[in-house]
Coordinates of C-alpha atoms in Angstrom, one line a residue:
Chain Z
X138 CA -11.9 7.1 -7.8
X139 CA -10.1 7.5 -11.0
X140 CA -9.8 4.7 -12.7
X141 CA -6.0 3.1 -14.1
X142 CA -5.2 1.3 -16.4
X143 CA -1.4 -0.8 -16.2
X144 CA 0.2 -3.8 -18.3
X145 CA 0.0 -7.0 -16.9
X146 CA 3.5 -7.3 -17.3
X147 CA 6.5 -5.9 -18.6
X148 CA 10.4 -7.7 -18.9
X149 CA 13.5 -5.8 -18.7
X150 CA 17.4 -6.5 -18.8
X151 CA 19.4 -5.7 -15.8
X152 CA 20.9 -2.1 -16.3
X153 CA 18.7 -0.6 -18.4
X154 CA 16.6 1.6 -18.1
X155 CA 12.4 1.2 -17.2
X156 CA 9.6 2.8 -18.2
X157 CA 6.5 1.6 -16.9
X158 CA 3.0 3.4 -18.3
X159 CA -0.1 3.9 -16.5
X160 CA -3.5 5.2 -17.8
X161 CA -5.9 7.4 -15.8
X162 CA -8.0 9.7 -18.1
X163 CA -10.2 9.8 -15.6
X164 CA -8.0 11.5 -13.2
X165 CA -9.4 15.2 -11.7
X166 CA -7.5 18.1 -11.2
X167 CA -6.1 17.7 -7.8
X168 CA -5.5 14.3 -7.6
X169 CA -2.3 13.2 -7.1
X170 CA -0.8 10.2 -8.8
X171 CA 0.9 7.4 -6.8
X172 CA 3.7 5.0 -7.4
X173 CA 4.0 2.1 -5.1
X174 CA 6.2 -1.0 -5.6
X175 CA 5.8 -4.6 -3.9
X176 CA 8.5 -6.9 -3.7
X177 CA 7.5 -10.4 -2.8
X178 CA 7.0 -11.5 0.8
X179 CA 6.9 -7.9 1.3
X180 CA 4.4 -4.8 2.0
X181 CA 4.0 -1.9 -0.5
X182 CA 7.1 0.5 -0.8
X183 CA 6.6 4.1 -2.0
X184 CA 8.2 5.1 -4.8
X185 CA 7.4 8.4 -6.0
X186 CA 4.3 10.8 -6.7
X187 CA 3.5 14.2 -8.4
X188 CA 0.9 16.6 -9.4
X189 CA 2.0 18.1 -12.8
X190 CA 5.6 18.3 -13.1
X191 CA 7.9 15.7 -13.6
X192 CA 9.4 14.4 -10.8
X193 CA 12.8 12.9 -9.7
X194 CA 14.2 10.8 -6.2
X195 CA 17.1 8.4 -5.6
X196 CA 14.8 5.7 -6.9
X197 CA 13.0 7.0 -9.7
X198 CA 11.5 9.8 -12.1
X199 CA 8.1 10.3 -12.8
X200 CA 7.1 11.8 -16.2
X201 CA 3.4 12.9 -16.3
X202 CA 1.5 14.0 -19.0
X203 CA 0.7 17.4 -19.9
X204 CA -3.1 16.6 -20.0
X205 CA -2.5 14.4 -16.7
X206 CA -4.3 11.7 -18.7
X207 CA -0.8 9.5 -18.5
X208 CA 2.6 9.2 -16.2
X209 CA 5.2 7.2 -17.0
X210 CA 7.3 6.0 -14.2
X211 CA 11.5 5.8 -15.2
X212 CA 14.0 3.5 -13.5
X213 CA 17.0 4.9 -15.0
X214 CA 19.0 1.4 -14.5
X215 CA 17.1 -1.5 -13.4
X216 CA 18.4 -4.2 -10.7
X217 CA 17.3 -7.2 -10.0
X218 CA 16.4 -6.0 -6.7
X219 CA 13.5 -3.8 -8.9
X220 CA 11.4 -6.6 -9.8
X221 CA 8.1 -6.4 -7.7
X222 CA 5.0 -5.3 -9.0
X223 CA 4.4 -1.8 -9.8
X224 CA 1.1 0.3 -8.8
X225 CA -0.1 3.3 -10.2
X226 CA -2.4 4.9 -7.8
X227 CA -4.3 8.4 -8.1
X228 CA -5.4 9.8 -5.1
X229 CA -8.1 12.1 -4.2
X230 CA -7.6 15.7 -3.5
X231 CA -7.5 16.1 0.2
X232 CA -8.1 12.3 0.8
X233 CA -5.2 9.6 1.5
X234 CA -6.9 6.5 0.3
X235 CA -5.2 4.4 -1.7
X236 CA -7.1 2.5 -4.6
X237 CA -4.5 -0.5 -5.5
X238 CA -5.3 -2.1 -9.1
X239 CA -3.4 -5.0 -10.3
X240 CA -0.2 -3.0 -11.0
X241 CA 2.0 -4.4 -13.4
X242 CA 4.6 -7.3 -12.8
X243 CA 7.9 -6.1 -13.7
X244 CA 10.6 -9.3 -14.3
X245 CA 14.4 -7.9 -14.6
X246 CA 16.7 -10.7 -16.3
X247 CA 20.7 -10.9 -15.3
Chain F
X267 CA 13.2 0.1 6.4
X268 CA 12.5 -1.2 9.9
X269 CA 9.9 2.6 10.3
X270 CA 6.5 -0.1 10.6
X271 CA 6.4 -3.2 12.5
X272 CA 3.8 -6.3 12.3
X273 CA 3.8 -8.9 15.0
X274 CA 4.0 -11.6 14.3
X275 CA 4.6 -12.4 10.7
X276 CA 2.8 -15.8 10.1
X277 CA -0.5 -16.7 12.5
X278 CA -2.1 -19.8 12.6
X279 CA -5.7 -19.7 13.8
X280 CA -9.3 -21.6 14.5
X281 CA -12.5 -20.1 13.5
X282 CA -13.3 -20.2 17.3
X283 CA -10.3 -18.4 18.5
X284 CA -9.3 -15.0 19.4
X285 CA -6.1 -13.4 18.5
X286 CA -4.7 -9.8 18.0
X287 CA -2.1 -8.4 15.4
X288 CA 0.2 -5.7 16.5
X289 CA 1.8 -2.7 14.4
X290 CA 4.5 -0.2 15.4
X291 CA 5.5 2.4 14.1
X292 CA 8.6 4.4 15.1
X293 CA 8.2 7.3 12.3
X294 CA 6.1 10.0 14.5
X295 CA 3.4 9.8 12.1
X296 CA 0.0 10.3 13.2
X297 CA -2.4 8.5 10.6
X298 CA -2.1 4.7 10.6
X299 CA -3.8 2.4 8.8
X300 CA -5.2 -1.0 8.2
X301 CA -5.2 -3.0 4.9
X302 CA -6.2 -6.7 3.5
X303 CA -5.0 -8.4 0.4
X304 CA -6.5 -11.1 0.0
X305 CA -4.3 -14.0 -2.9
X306 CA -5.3 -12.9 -6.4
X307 CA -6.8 -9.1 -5.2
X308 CA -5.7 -6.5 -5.1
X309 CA -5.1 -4.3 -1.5
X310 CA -8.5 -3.3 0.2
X311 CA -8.3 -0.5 2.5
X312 CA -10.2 -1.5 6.4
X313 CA -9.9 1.3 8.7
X314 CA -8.3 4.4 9.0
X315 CA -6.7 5.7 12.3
X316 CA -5.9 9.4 12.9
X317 CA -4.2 11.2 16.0
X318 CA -5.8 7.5 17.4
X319 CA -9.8 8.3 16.2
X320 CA -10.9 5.9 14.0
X321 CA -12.2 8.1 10.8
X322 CA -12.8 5.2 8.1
X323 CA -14.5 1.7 8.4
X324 CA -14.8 0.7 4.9
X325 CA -18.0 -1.9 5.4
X326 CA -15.3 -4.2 7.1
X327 CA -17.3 -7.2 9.1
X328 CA -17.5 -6.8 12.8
X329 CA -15.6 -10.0 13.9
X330 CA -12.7 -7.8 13.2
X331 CA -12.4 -4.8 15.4
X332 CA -9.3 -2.2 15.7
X333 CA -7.7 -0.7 18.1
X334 CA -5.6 2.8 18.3
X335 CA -4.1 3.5 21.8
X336 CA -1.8 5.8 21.2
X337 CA -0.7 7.5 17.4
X338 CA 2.4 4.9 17.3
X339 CA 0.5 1.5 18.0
X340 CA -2.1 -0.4 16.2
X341 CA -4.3 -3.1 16.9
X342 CA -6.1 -5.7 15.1
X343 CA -8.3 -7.5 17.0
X344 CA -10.0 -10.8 15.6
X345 CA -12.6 -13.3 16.9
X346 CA -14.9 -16.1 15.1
X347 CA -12.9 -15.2 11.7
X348 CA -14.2 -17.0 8.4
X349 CA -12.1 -19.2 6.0
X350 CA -12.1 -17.0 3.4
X351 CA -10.3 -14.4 6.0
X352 CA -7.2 -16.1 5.3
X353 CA -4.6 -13.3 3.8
X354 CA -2.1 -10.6 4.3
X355 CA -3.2 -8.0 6.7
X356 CA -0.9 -4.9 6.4
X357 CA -0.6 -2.1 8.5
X358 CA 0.6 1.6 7.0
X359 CA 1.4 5.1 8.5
X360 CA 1.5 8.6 7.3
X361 CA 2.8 12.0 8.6
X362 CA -1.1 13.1 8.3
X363 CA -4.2 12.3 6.4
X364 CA -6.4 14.2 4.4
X365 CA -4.4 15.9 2.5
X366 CA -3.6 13.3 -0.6
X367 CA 0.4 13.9 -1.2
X368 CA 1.6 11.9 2.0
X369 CA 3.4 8.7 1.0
X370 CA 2.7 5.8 3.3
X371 CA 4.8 3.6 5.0
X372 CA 4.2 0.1 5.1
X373 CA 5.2 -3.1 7.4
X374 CA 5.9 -6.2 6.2
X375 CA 2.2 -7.5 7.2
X376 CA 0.7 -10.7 8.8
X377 CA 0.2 -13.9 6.8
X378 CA -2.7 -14.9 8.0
X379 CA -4.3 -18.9 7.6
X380 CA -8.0 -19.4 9.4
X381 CA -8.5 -23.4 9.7

């Protein structure tokens, strides 16, 4: 499993914009990479994955680097309903297990 | 998002006793799956479930023991649990497995407290 690395925690003001890094320089070729969120009292929500090109939904965008040794995932204007903690999860080509790590707490101040 | 459902929510429970957790899912997926996250660690993956075989046991302990009757229900089927069982056990979905780019669906899990 490649390995990630996240900040503990990160702070944000209330409609701005996000961007939470992740590290995986171990990742391989055909792994994906993973964003899942948790909200408190909640299960894991997906957010968003990709391969190699950058991505964008209704909730998110996900910048990845061009050696795939970073992402960067981009909440164009934060809420308060955003804060949760934020995983970053590479998965293994042609294997749906997901590795959570300790993600990275994202607080969003009114 | 109402796709997975855990019954119940909170469970109360005796090391002697035997219960069951329950998850739906109303999404026509056909991989579920079974998850614990213990307080202060992160999510470990327990069992994998798919078109209702059971492909993955990840060295989970035999007191608990899952069940698959059909691709939309789950079981969860515990006896002589430990103390240090205590923790939220959440139940996820996907359209398939196997093939790494399927998000999964979560429920909203089972707080679990072994007295």
């Amino acid at each position: 499993d490649a390995k990630t690395t996240q900040p503990n925690s990160m702070e944000s003001n209330e409609e701005e914009p996000v961007h939470l890094p992740c590290n995986h320089s171990t990742i391989s070729g055909t792994d994906y990479i993973h964003w899942y969120r948790q909200l408190p009292s909640q299960g894991p929500e997906y957010v968003i994955h990709g391969l190699t090109s950058n991505v964008n939904n209704r909730m998110a965008s996900l910048a990845i680097a061009e050696d795939r040794k970073s992402s960067t995932l981009i909440l164009h204007r934060a809420t308060l309903r955003d804060a949760a903690v934020y995983y970053c999860i590479p998965t293994q080509g042609g294997s749906e297990k997901l590795v959570f790590g300790k993600g990275t707490k994202l607080t969003v101040n009114p | 998002e109402t796709g997975v459902t855990q019954t119940p929510r909170h469970l109360v429970m005796g090391m002697t006793n035997k219960k069951s957790l329950k998850c739906e899912q109303h999404l026509g997926h056909n991989a579920m799956y079974w998850y614990k996250q213990s307080a202060k660690k992160p999510l470990e993956l327990m069992f994998v479930y798919s078109l209702e075989e059971r492909v993955e046991n990840n060295s989970v302990p035999s007191r608990f023991s899952p069940e698959c009757p059909n691709s939309s229900h789950l079981f969860l089927h515990l006896h002589t649990l430990q103390p240090e069982d205590s923790a939220l056990y959440l139940c996820a979905s996907s359209q398939d497995r196997g093939y790494g780019n399927q998000p999964q669906h979560f429920g909203d899990g089972t707080r679990l407290s072994i007295l």
